[in-house]
Amino acid sequence: MNRLTAAIVGAGPAGLFTLDALLRQAPGVRVDLYERLPTPFGLIRSGVAPDHQGVKAVVRQFDRAFAREEVRLIADCEVGAALPLELLCEAYDLVFMATGAPLSRRLGVPGEDLDGVYPAAAFMAWLNGHPDHVDLNPQVGEQVVIVGGGNVALDVARVLAKTEAEMANSDLCAHARRITGAARVITLAVRAMPDQARFIPAEIAALCRLEAAQVGFELPAGADRSAPVAAALSAAPQRPSPARVRIDFRFGLEAIEVEGRDRIERVRFRGSDGLHDCVPADTLIVAVGQEAGAPAVKARTYPVGWAAGGRGDIPAARAEAAAAVRRALAETAPQPREAAYAQLEGRLEETGRGFLDWAAWRRIDAAERAAALGSRPREKLVSRGALREAARLYETE
Ligand SMILES: Cc1cc2nc3c(=O)[nH]c(=O)nc-3n(C[C@H](O)[C@H](O)[C@H](O)COP(=O)(O)OP(=O)(O)OC[C@H]3O[C@@H](n4cnc5c(N)ncnc54)[C@H](O)[C@@H]3O)c2cc1C
């Protein structure tokens, strides 16, 4: 009897939970998990805020899956570039596309390309050490405007407002530590009203507890003051002395232009009353969501996670992956694919690169942990070269 085989493209939460679901729902399945970066974990490593170590700890549960002989991580291997997707479709019974939503939505307003304007995902990837974003080198001034009504906007505000001591247990990258203490006024501009904003009230409460920040808010006429988000903001304590940083929430504001000569100087908004308002800004972070781009549609490919259009959080990825695997298994019978698989293996070898497996990740992990000082959990390696070296990719060459 043929053994079921599956490839998963992308080792973020969706890919990892798909692996978990496959192992539970199809015992005996052989799974290869492809990842374009030298490290697994997708946005858990490169998006989730560096001070949210509890969220990042979700990765620990996957050690057991990769200890199985029938599961293989093939990292540092971009499907589509190093390896054509068609080859995967021939070589495996099932191909899950867990490639995330790498495109940041734009405001679509004049001035958006001025210096000092950054997509939130790129900003968070930079401070999290994503190799593709280490050169972003954002200029964070005293006046920061963040546009967006979701938790990523709150993450950016919190990371900017925390003190050095409050960031001491984080894995904020060494190159990004200069942002701590840079901002004096952070304006969170939200197009929605508080009852429509997607902020988690507990995350607002966490902002209100920060050591050196004073949280304030302005509600337009008619806004529902009893909405959980407004209630969480109303509970912000008033500090007896001026705070080092002010975080101002403003609702019902739509960004209509980024103004400045060579670089951003202010952001022009239209309020819910139709009147214009300008907020001075040295830095603008745009946190209005991500898009997956055109899906790779091939026979027997199943998009999962953010690649499938969902924009849920990490726990949501688990349930979505389990459902996608159930659907895929219901329509698939294993086929003889040895020849195609051998061809794929040959192609992997031909590239001469030596891709990184789970043991390689464990060596990177150990190197990063060993380099951490004080209470930091790790000192991240941020270039592909350093990551490959830590994985001892070159030792055997
Ligand atoms: C800034 C930010 C902060 C967040 N914070 C939280 C939080 O605190 N808590 C929470 O629950 N959720 C959080 N989220 C949401 C969470 O990160 C997502 O729900 C989740 O990461 C989506 O998982 P995914 O696997 O679909 O995509 P991703 O995590 O983006 O993973 C996609 C993976 O596919 C790889 N890939 C892409 N193309 C290829 C290719 N061609 N070949 C091989 N590999 C490829 C990528 O390198 C990446 O590793 C946050 C999101 C962002 C943007």
CSV table of C-alpha atoms and ligand atoms in Angstrom, one decimal:
chain,number,residue,atom,x,y,z
A,1,MET,CA,0.0,0.0,0.0
A,2,ASN,CA,1.2,3.5,-0.8
A,3,ARG,CA,2.2,5.7,2.1
A,4,LEU,CA,0.5,9.1,2.2
A,5,THR,CA,3.0,11.9,1.7
A,6,ALA,CA,2.6,15.7,2.2
A,7,ALA,CA,4.6,18.8,1.7
A,8,ILE,CA,3.9,22.0,3.7
A,9,VAL,CA,5.3,25.2,2.3
A,10,GLY,CA,6.0,27.7,5.1
A,11,ALA,CA,7.0,26.9,8.7
A,12,GLY,CA,4.9,29.6,10.4
A,13,PRO,CA,2.1,28.8,12.8
A,14,ALA,CA,-0.2,27.6,10.0
A,15,GLY,CA,2.5,25.3,8.6
A,16,LEU,CA,3.4,23.9,12.0
A,17,PHE,CA,-0.2,23.3,13.1
A,18,THR,CA,-0.9,21.7,9.7
A,19,LEU,CA,2.0,19.3,10.5
A,20,ASP,CA,0.5,18.6,13.9
A,21,ALA,CA,-2.9,18.0,12.4
A,22,LEU,CA,-1.5,15.7,9.7
A,23,LEU,CA,0.3,13.6,12.3
A,24,ARG,CA,-2.9,13.3,14.4
A,25,GLN,CA,-5.3,12.7,11.6
A,26,ALA,CA,-3.2,10.6,9.2
A,27,PRO,CA,-0.9,8.4,11.3
A,28,GLY,CA,2.1,7.1,9.2
A,29,VAL,CA,2.1,10.1,6.9
A,30,ARG,CA,5.5,11.3,5.7
A,31,VAL,CA,5.8,15.1,5.8
A,32,ASP,CA,8.4,17.5,4.5
A,33,LEU,CA,8.1,21.1,5.8
A,34,TYR,CA,9.7,23.7,3.5
A,35,GLU,CA,10.8,27.2,4.8
A,36,ARG,CA,12.4,29.9,2.8
A,37,LEU,CA,14.3,31.4,5.8
A,38,PRO,CA,17.1,29.6,7.7
A,39,THR,CA,14.8,29.5,10.7
A,40,PRO,CA,11.3,28.2,11.3
A,41,PHE,CA,8.3,29.8,13.0
A,42,GLY,CA,7.3,32.6,10.6
A,43,LEU,CA,5.7,35.6,12.4
A,44,ILE,CA,6.1,33.9,15.8
A,45,ARG,CA,9.8,34.7,15.4
A,46,SER,CA,9.6,37.8,13.2
A,47,GLY,CA,6.2,39.5,13.9
A,48,VAL,CA,5.1,38.8,17.5
A,49,ALA,CA,6.5,41.5,19.7
A,50,PRO,CA,9.8,40.7,21.3
A,51,ASP,CA,8.3,41.4,24.8
A,52,HIS,CA,5.6,38.8,24.2
A,53,GLN,CA,7.7,35.8,25.1
A,54,GLY,CA,4.7,33.9,26.4
A,55,VAL,CA,3.2,34.0,22.9
A,56,LYS,CA,6.6,33.0,21.3
A,57,ALA,CA,6.8,30.0,23.7
A,58,VAL,CA,4.2,28.2,21.5
A,59,VAL,CA,7.0,26.9,19.4
A,60,ARG,CA,8.2,24.5,22.1
A,61,GLN,CA,5.5,22.0,21.4
A,62,PHE,CA,6.8,21.2,18.0
A,63,ASP,CA,10.1,19.6,19.1
A,64,ARG,CA,8.3,16.3,19.5
A,65,ALA,CA,6.9,16.3,15.9
A,66,PHE,CA,10.4,16.9,14.4
A,67,ALA,CA,11.9,14.1,16.5
A,68,ARG,CA,9.9,11.7,14.3
A,69,GLU,CA,11.8,10.0,11.5
A,70,GLU,CA,9.0,10.6,9.0
A,71,VAL,CA,9.0,14.4,9.5
A,72,ARG,CA,11.6,16.6,7.9
A,73,LEU,CA,12.3,20.4,8.1
A,74,ILE,CA,13.9,21.7,4.9
A,75,ALA,CA,14.6,25.3,5.8
A,76,ASP,CA,16.6,27.9,3.8
A,77,CYS,CA,14.7,26.6,0.8
A,78,GLU,CA,12.3,28.8,-1.0
A,79,VAL,CA,9.6,27.0,-2.9
A,80,GLY,CA,9.2,28.7,-6.3
A,81,ALA,CA,12.8,29.8,-6.4
A,82,ALA,CA,15.1,27.0,-5.2
A,83,LEU,CA,12.4,24.4,-6.0
A,84,PRO,CA,9.5,24.7,-8.4
A,85,LEU,CA,6.1,24.1,-6.9
A,86,GLU,CA,5.2,21.8,-9.8
A,87,LEU,CA,7.8,19.4,-8.6
A,88,LEU,CA,6.3,19.3,-5.1
A,89,CYS,CA,2.8,18.7,-6.6
A,90,GLU,CA,4.2,15.6,-8.5
A,91,ALA,CA,6.2,14.3,-5.5
A,92,TYR,CA,3.6,14.5,-2.8
A,93,ASP,CA,0.0,13.5,-2.4
A,94,LEU,CA,-0.8,16.8,-0.7
A,95,VAL,CA,0.8,20.2,-0.7
A,96,PHE,CA,-0.3,22.8,1.9
A,97,MET,CA,0.6,26.4,1.1
A,98,ALA,CA,1.3,28.1,4.5
A,99,THR,CA,3.2,31.0,3.1
A,100,GLY,CA,1.5,33.7,5.1
A,101,ALA,CA,0.5,37.2,4.0
A,102,PRO,CA,3.7,39.0,3.3
A,103,LEU,CA,2.3,42.1,1.6
A,104,SER,CA,1.5,45.1,3.8
A,105,ARG,CA,-1.6,47.1,2.9
A,106,ARG,CA,-1.0,50.7,2.1
A,107,LEU,CA,-2.9,53.8,3.1
A,108,GLY,CA,-3.1,54.8,-0.5
A,109,VAL,CA,-2.6,58.5,0.3
A,110,PRO,CA,-0.2,61.1,-1.1
A,111,GLY,CA,3.1,61.3,0.7
A,112,GLU,CA,3.1,57.7,1.9
A,113,ASP,CA,6.5,57.0,0.3
A,114,LEU,CA,8.3,59.9,2.2
A,115,ASP,CA,11.2,58.9,4.4
A,116,GLY,CA,10.1,58.1,7.9
A,117,VAL,CA,7.0,56.1,6.9
A,118,TYR,CA,7.1,52.3,7.5
A,119,PRO,CA,4.7,49.4,7.3
A,120,ALA,CA,4.2,48.0,10.8
A,121,ALA,CA,5.0,44.4,9.7
A,122,ALA,CA,8.4,45.5,8.2
A,123,PHE,CA,9.0,47.6,11.4
A,124,MET,CA,8.3,44.6,13.6
A,125,ALA,CA,10.3,42.3,11.4
A,126,TRP,CA,13.2,44.7,11.6
A,127,LEU,CA,13.2,44.8,15.4
A,128,ASN,CA,12.7,41.0,15.5
A,129,GLY,CA,15.7,40.4,13.2
A,130,HIS,CA,14.1,39.1,10.1
A,131,PRO,CA,17.0,38.7,7.6
A,132,ASP,CA,15.0,40.5,4.8
A,133,HIS,CA,14.3,43.5,7.0
A,134,VAL,CA,17.6,44.1,8.9
A,135,ASP,CA,18.5,47.0,6.6
A,136,LEU,CA,15.2,48.9,7.2
A,137,ASN,CA,17.0,51.1,9.7
A,138,PRO,CA,13.9,53.1,10.6
A,139,GLN,CA,14.3,56.6,12.0
A,140,VAL,CA,12.2,56.8,15.2
A,141,GLY,CA,11.7,60.4,16.3
A,142,GLU,CA,10.1,61.9,19.3
A,143,GLN,CA,6.7,62.2,17.6
A,144,VAL,CA,5.4,58.9,16.3
A,145,VAL,CA,2.0,58.4,14.7
A,146,ILE,CA,0.7,54.9,14.3
A,147,VAL,CA,-2.3,54.4,12.0
A,148,GLY,CA,-4.4,51.2,12.6
A,149,GLY,CA,-7.0,49.8,14.9
A,150,GLY,CA,-5.7,46.3,15.6
A,151,ASN,CA,-3.3,44.7,18.1
A,152,VAL,CA,-0.3,45.2,15.8
A,153,ALA,CA,-0.7,48.9,16.3
A,154,LEU,CA,-0.8,48.3,20.1
A,155,ASP,CA,2.4,46.1,19.8
A,156,VAL,CA,4.3,48.9,18.1
A,157,ALA,CA,3.1,51.5,20.7
A,158,ARG,CA,4.0,49.3,23.6
A,159,VAL,CA,7.4,48.4,22.3
A,160,LEU,CA,8.2,52.1,21.7
A,161,ALA,CA,6.8,53.2,25.1
A,162,LYS,CA,8.5,50.6,27.3
A,163,THR,CA,11.6,51.5,29.3
A,164,GLU,CA,14.9,49.6,29.0
A,165,ALA,CA,14.1,47.8,32.2
A,166,GLU,CA,10.7,46.8,30.8
A,167,MET,CA,12.3,45.4,27.7
A,168,ALA,CA,15.1,43.6,29.6
A,169,ASN,CA,13.4,40.2,29.3
A,170,SER,CA,12.6,40.6,25.6
A,171,ASP,CA,14.5,39.4,22.6
A,172,LEU,CA,14.5,42.8,21.0
A,173,CYS,CA,17.5,42.7,18.6
A,174,ALA,CA,20.7,44.5,19.4
A,175,HIS,CA,20.5,46.7,16.3
A,176,ALA,CA,17.0,47.8,17.4
A,177,ARG,CA,17.6,48.7,21.0
A,178,ARG,CA,18.1,52.4,20.1
A,179,ILE,CA,14.3,52.8,19.7
A,180,THR,CA,13.8,52.4,23.4
A,181,GLY,CA,13.1,55.8,24.9
A,182,ALA,CA,13.2,57.6,21.5
A,183,ALA,CA,9.5,58.5,21.3
A,184,ARG,CA,7.9,61.2,23.5
A,185,VAL,CA,4.4,61.4,21.9
A,186,ILE,CA,2.8,58.4,20.3
A,187,THR,CA,-0.5,59.0,18.6
A,188,LEU,CA,-2.6,56.0,17.8
A,189,ALA,CA,-5.0,57.1,15.0
A,190,VAL,CA,-7.9,54.7,14.5
A,191,ARG,CA,-10.4,55.1,11.7
A,192,ALA,CA,-13.0,53.1,13.5
A,193,MET,CA,-15.0,54.1,16.6
A,194,PRO,CA,-14.1,52.4,19.8
A,195,ASP,CA,-16.9,49.8,19.5
A,196,GLN,CA,-15.6,48.8,16.1
A,197,ALA,CA,-11.8,48.9,16.8
A,198,ARG,CA,-10.2,45.4,16.9
A,199,PHE,CA,-8.0,46.2,19.9
A,200,ILE,CA,-8.0,43.6,22.7
A,201,PRO,CA,-9.0,45.5,25.9
A,202,ALA,CA,-6.5,43.5,27.9
A,203,GLU,CA,-3.7,44.8,25.6
A,204,ILE,CA,-4.9,48.3,26.2
A,205,ALA,CA,-4.8,47.6,29.9
A,206,ALA,CA,-1.2,46.4,29.6
A,207,LEU,CA,-0.3,49.7,27.9
A,208,CYS,CA,-1.9,51.6,30.7
A,209,ARG,CA,0.3,49.8,33.2
A,210,LEU,CA,3.6,50.9,31.6
A,211,GLU,CA,6.1,52.5,33.9
A,212,ALA,CA,6.8,55.7,32.0
A,213,ALA,CA,3.7,56.2,29.8
A,214,GLN,CA,0.6,58.2,30.2
A,215,VAL,CA,-2.3,56.9,28.1
A,216,GLY,CA,-5.0,59.4,27.0
A,217,PHE,CA,-7.8,59.3,24.5
A,218,GLU,CA,-10.2,61.5,22.6
A,219,LEU,CA,-13.6,60.3,21.5
A,220,PRO,CA,-15.6,62.0,18.8
A,221,ALA,CA,-19.1,63.1,19.5
A,222,GLY,CA,-21.5,60.2,19.5
A,223,ALA,CA,-18.9,57.5,20.3
A,224,ASP,CA,-20.0,54.7,22.6
A,225,ARG,CA,-18.1,55.4,25.8
A,226,SER,CA,-19.3,52.0,27.2
A,227,ALA,CA,-17.5,50.0,24.5
A,228,PRO,CA,-14.9,47.7,26.1
A,229,VAL,CA,-12.1,49.5,24.3
A,230,ALA,CA,-13.3,52.9,25.6
A,231,ALA,CA,-13.8,51.4,29.1
A,232,ALA,CA,-10.3,50.0,29.1
A,233,LEU,CA,-8.9,53.5,28.1
A,234,SER,CA,-11.0,55.3,30.7
A,235,ALA,CA,-9.4,53.1,33.4
A,236,ALA,CA,-5.9,54.4,32.5
A,237,PRO,CA,-4.4,55.9,35.7
A,238,GLN,CA,-3.4,59.5,35.8
A,239,ARG,CA,0.3,59.9,36.7
A,240,PRO,CA,1.1,62.4,39.4
A,241,SER,CA,4.1,63.8,37.4
A,242,PRO,CA,4.6,64.3,33.7
A,243,ALA,CA,5.2,60.9,32.0
A,244,ARG,CA,8.3,60.3,29.8
A,245,VAL,CA,6.0,59.3,26.9
A,246,ARG,CA,2.4,60.1,26.1
A,247,ILE,CA,0.2,57.6,24.2
A,248,ASP,CA,-2.8,59.3,22.7
A,249,PHE,CA,-5.6,57.3,21.2
A,250,ARG,CA,-7.8,59.1,18.7
A,251,PHE,CA,-10.8,57.5,17.0
A,252,GLY,CA,-12.8,58.3,13.9
A,253,LEU,CA,-9.7,59.6,12.1
A,254,GLU,CA,-9.0,58.8,8.5
A,255,ALA,CA,-5.5,59.5,7.2
A,256,ILE,CA,-5.7,61.5,4.0
A,257,GLU,CA,-2.1,62.7,3.4
A,258,VAL,CA,1.4,62.4,4.7
A,259,GLU,CA,3.0,65.9,4.5
A,260,GLY,CA,6.6,66.9,4.5
A,261,ARG,CA,9.3,68.2,2.2
A,262,ASP,CA,12.0,65.5,2.1
A,263,ARG,CA,10.7,63.4,4.9
A,264,ILE,CA,7.5,63.2,6.9
A,265,GLU,CA,6.6,66.2,9.0
A,266,ARG,CA,2.9,65.7,9.8
A,267,VAL,CA,-0.1,63.5,8.9
A,268,ARG,CA,-3.3,65.0,7.8
A,269,PHE,CA,-6.5,63.3,8.9
A,270,ARG,CA,-10.2,63.8,8.2
A,271,GLY,CA,-12.3,63.4,11.3
A,272,SER,CA,-15.7,61.8,11.6
A,273,ASP,CA,-17.1,65.3,11.5
A,274,GLY,CA,-15.5,65.9,8.2
A,275,LEU,CA,-13.0,68.5,9.6
A,276,HIS,CA,-9.3,68.1,8.8
A,277,ASP,CA,-6.7,67.8,11.6
A,278,CYS,CA,-2.9,67.7,11.3
A,279,VAL,CA,-0.7,65.6,13.7
A,280,PRO,CA,3.0,66.4,13.7
A,281,ALA,CA,5.1,63.3,13.1
A,282,ASP,CA,8.8,62.3,12.7
A,283,THR,CA,7.7,58.7,12.1
A,284,LEU,CA,4.6,57.1,10.8
A,285,ILE,CA,3.9,53.4,11.3
A,286,VAL,CA,1.2,52.0,9.1
A,287,ALA,CA,-0.6,49.1,10.7
A,288,VAL,CA,-3.6,48.5,8.4
A,289,GLY,CA,-3.2,44.8,7.7
A,290,GLN,CA,-1.5,42.3,5.5
A,291,GLU,CA,-2.4,40.6,2.2
A,292,ALA,CA,-1.3,37.2,0.8
A,293,GLY,CA,-1.1,38.2,-2.9
A,294,ALA,CA,-2.1,35.9,-5.7
A,295,PRO,CA,-2.6,32.4,-4.4
A,296,ALA,CA,-0.6,29.5,-6.0
A,297,VAL,CA,-3.4,27.5,-7.5
A,298,LYS,CA,-2.4,24.0,-8.4
A,299,ALA,CA,-4.0,20.6,-8.2
A,300,ARG,CA,-3.9,19.1,-4.7
A,301,THR,CA,-2.6,22.3,-3.1
A,302,TYR,CA,-4.4,23.6,-0.1
A,303,PRO,CA,-3.8,27.1,1.3
A,304,VAL,CA,-3.8,27.4,5.1
A,305,GLY,CA,-3.4,30.2,7.6
A,306,TRP,CA,-2.9,33.7,6.4
A,307,ALA,CA,-2.2,32.4,2.9
A,308,ALA,CA,-5.8,31.2,2.8
A,309,GLY,CA,-7.1,34.7,3.5
A,310,GLY,CA,-7.7,34.2,7.3
A,311,ARG,CA,-6.3,37.0,9.5
A,312,GLY,CA,-6.7,35.3,12.8
A,313,ASP,CA,-4.2,35.0,15.6
A,314,ILE,CA,-2.0,32.0,16.4
A,315,PRO,CA,-4.6,30.0,18.3
A,316,ALA,CA,-7.0,30.4,15.3
A,317,ALA,CA,-4.3,28.9,13.0
A,318,ARG,CA,-4.5,25.6,14.9
A,319,ALA,CA,-8.3,25.2,14.4
A,320,GLU,CA,-8.0,26.3,10.7
A,321,ALA,CA,-5.2,23.9,10.0
A,322,ALA,CA,-7.1,21.0,11.6
A,323,ALA,CA,-10.1,21.8,9.3
A,324,ALA,CA,-8.0,22.1,6.2
A,325,VAL,CA,-6.2,18.8,6.8
A,326,ARG,CA,-9.6,17.1,7.4
A,327,ARG,CA,-10.9,18.4,4.1
A,328,ALA,CA,-7.7,17.5,2.2
A,329,LEU,CA,-7.6,14.0,3.6
A,330,ALA,CA,-11.2,13.4,2.6
A,331,GLU,CA,-10.4,14.0,-1.1
A,332,THR,CA,-7.0,12.3,-1.3
A,333,ALA,CA,-5.8,8.8,-1.7
A,334,PRO,CA,-2.0,8.1,-1.6
A,335,GLN,CA,-0.5,7.4,-5.0
A,336,PRO,CA,2.9,5.8,-6.0
A,337,ARG,CA,5.2,8.9,-6.3
A,338,GLU,CA,8.7,7.4,-5.7
A,339,ALA,CA,10.0,8.5,-9.1
A,340,ALA,CA,8.9,12.1,-8.7
A,341,TYR,CA,10.2,12.1,-5.1
A,342,ALA,CA,13.6,10.9,-6.3
A,343,GLN,CA,13.6,13.6,-8.9
A,344,LEU,CA,12.8,16.2,-6.2
A,345,GLU,CA,15.6,14.9,-4.0
A,346,GLY,CA,17.9,15.1,-6.9
A,347,ARG,CA,16.9,18.7,-7.5
A,348,LEU,CA,17.5,19.5,-3.8
A,349,GLU,CA,21.0,18.0,-4.1
A,350,GLU,CA,21.8,19.7,-7.4
A,351,THR,CA,21.4,23.1,-5.8
A,352,GLY,CA,24.4,22.1,-3.7
A,353,ARG,CA,23.2,24.2,-0.8
A,354,GLY,CA,22.6,21.8,2.1
A,355,PHE,CA,19.3,22.9,3.5
A,356,LEU,CA,18.8,23.3,7.2
A,357,ASP,CA,16.9,20.7,9.2
A,358,TRP,CA,15.5,20.7,12.7
A,359,ALA,CA,18.9,19.7,14.2
A,360,ALA,CA,20.4,22.8,12.4
A,361,TRP,CA,17.6,24.9,14.0
A,362,ARG,CA,18.5,23.5,17.4
A,363,ARG,CA,22.1,24.6,16.9
A,364,ILE,CA,21.0,28.1,15.9
A,365,ASP,CA,18.7,28.2,18.9
A,366,ALA,CA,21.6,27.1,21.2
A,367,ALA,CA,23.9,29.7,19.7
A,368,GLU,CA,21.4,32.5,20.2
A,369,ARG,CA,20.6,31.4,23.8
A,370,ALA,CA,24.3,31.2,24.6
A,371,ALA,CA,24.9,34.7,23.3
A,372,ALA,CA,22.2,36.3,25.5
A,373,LEU,CA,23.2,38.6,28.3
A,374,GLY,CA,21.3,39.2,31.5
A,375,SER,CA,17.7,38.1,31.5
A,376,ARG,CA,17.3,38.2,27.7
A,377,PRO,CA,16.1,34.9,26.4
A,378,ARG,CA,18.3,35.0,23.3
A,379,GLU,CA,20.5,37.3,21.2
A,380,LYS,CA,19.2,36.8,17.7
A,381,LEU,CA,21.4,36.2,14.7
A,382,VAL,CA,20.0,38.4,12.0
A,383,SER,CA,21.8,37.6,8.7
A,384,ARG,CA,21.4,34.5,6.6
A,385,GLY,CA,25.2,34.1,6.8
A,386,ALA,CA,25.4,34.2,10.6
A,387,LEU,CA,22.4,31.8,10.8
A,388,ARG,CA,23.9,29.4,8.4
A,389,GLU,CA,27.2,29.5,10.2
A,390,ALA,CA,25.5,28.8,13.5
A,391,ALA,CA,23.8,25.9,11.9
A,392,ARG,CA,27.3,24.7,11.0
A,393,LEU,CA,26.2,24.6,7.4
A,394,TYR,CA,29.8,25.1,6.3
A,395,GLU,CA,31.4,22.7,8.8
A,396,THR,CA,30.8,19.7,6.5
A,397,GLU,CA,31.6,21.4,3.3
B,1,LIG,C1,3.5,42.2,13.8
B,1,LIG,C2,2.6,41.1,14.2
B,1,LIG,C3,2.4,40.7,15.5
B,1,LIG,C4,1.6,39.6,15.9
B,1,LIG,N1,1.4,39.3,17.2
B,1,LIG,C5,0.6,38.2,17.5
B,1,LIG,C6,0.5,37.9,18.9
B,1,LIG,O1,1.0,38.5,19.8
B,1,LIG,N2,-0.3,36.8,19.1
B,1,LIG,C7,-1.0,36.1,18.2
B,1,LIG,O2,-1.7,35.1,18.4
B,1,LIG,N3,-0.8,36.4,16.9
B,1,LIG,C8,-0.1,37.5,16.5
B,1,LIG,N4,0.1,37.8,15.2
B,1,LIG,C9,-0.6,37.0,14.2
B,1,LIG,C10,0.2,35.8,13.8
B,1,LIG,O3,1.5,36.1,13.6
B,1,LIG,C11,-0.5,35.1,12.6
B,1,LIG,O4,-1.7,34.7,13.0
B,1,LIG,C12,0.3,33.9,12.1
B,1,LIG,O5,1.7,34.1,12.1
B,1,LIG,C13,-0.1,33.5,10.7
B,1,LIG,O6,0.6,32.3,10.5
B,1,LIG,P1,1.0,31.8,9.0
B,1,LIG,O7,1.7,30.6,9.2
B,1,LIG,O8,-0.2,31.8,8.1
B,1,LIG,O9,1.9,33.0,8.4
B,1,LIG,P2,3.5,33.4,8.8
B,1,LIG,O10,3.6,33.4,10.2
B,1,LIG,O11,3.7,34.6,8.0
B,1,LIG,O12,4.3,32.2,8.2
B,1,LIG,C14,4.5,32.0,6.8
B,1,LIG,C15,5.9,31.3,6.6
B,1,LIG,O13,6.0,30.9,5.2
B,1,LIG,C16,7.3,31.1,4.8
B,1,LIG,N5,7.3,31.2,3.3
B,1,LIG,C17,6.7,32.2,2.6
B,1,LIG,N6,6.9,31.9,1.3
B,1,LIG,C18,7.6,30.8,1.2
B,1,LIG,C19,8.1,30.0,0.1
B,1,LIG,N7,7.9,30.3,-1.2
B,1,LIG,N8,8.8,28.8,0.4
B,1,LIG,C20,9.0,28.5,1.7
B,1,LIG,N9,8.6,29.2,2.7
B,1,LIG,C21,7.9,30.3,2.5
B,1,LIG,C22,7.7,32.5,5.5
B,1,LIG,O14,9.1,32.7,5.5
B,1,LIG,C23,7.1,32.2,6.9
B,1,LIG,O15,8.0,31.5,7.7
B,1,LIG,C24,0.9,38.9,14.8
B,1,LIG,C25,1.1,39.3,13.5
B,1,LIG,C26,1.9,40.4,13.2
B,1,LIG,C27,2.1,40.8,11.7
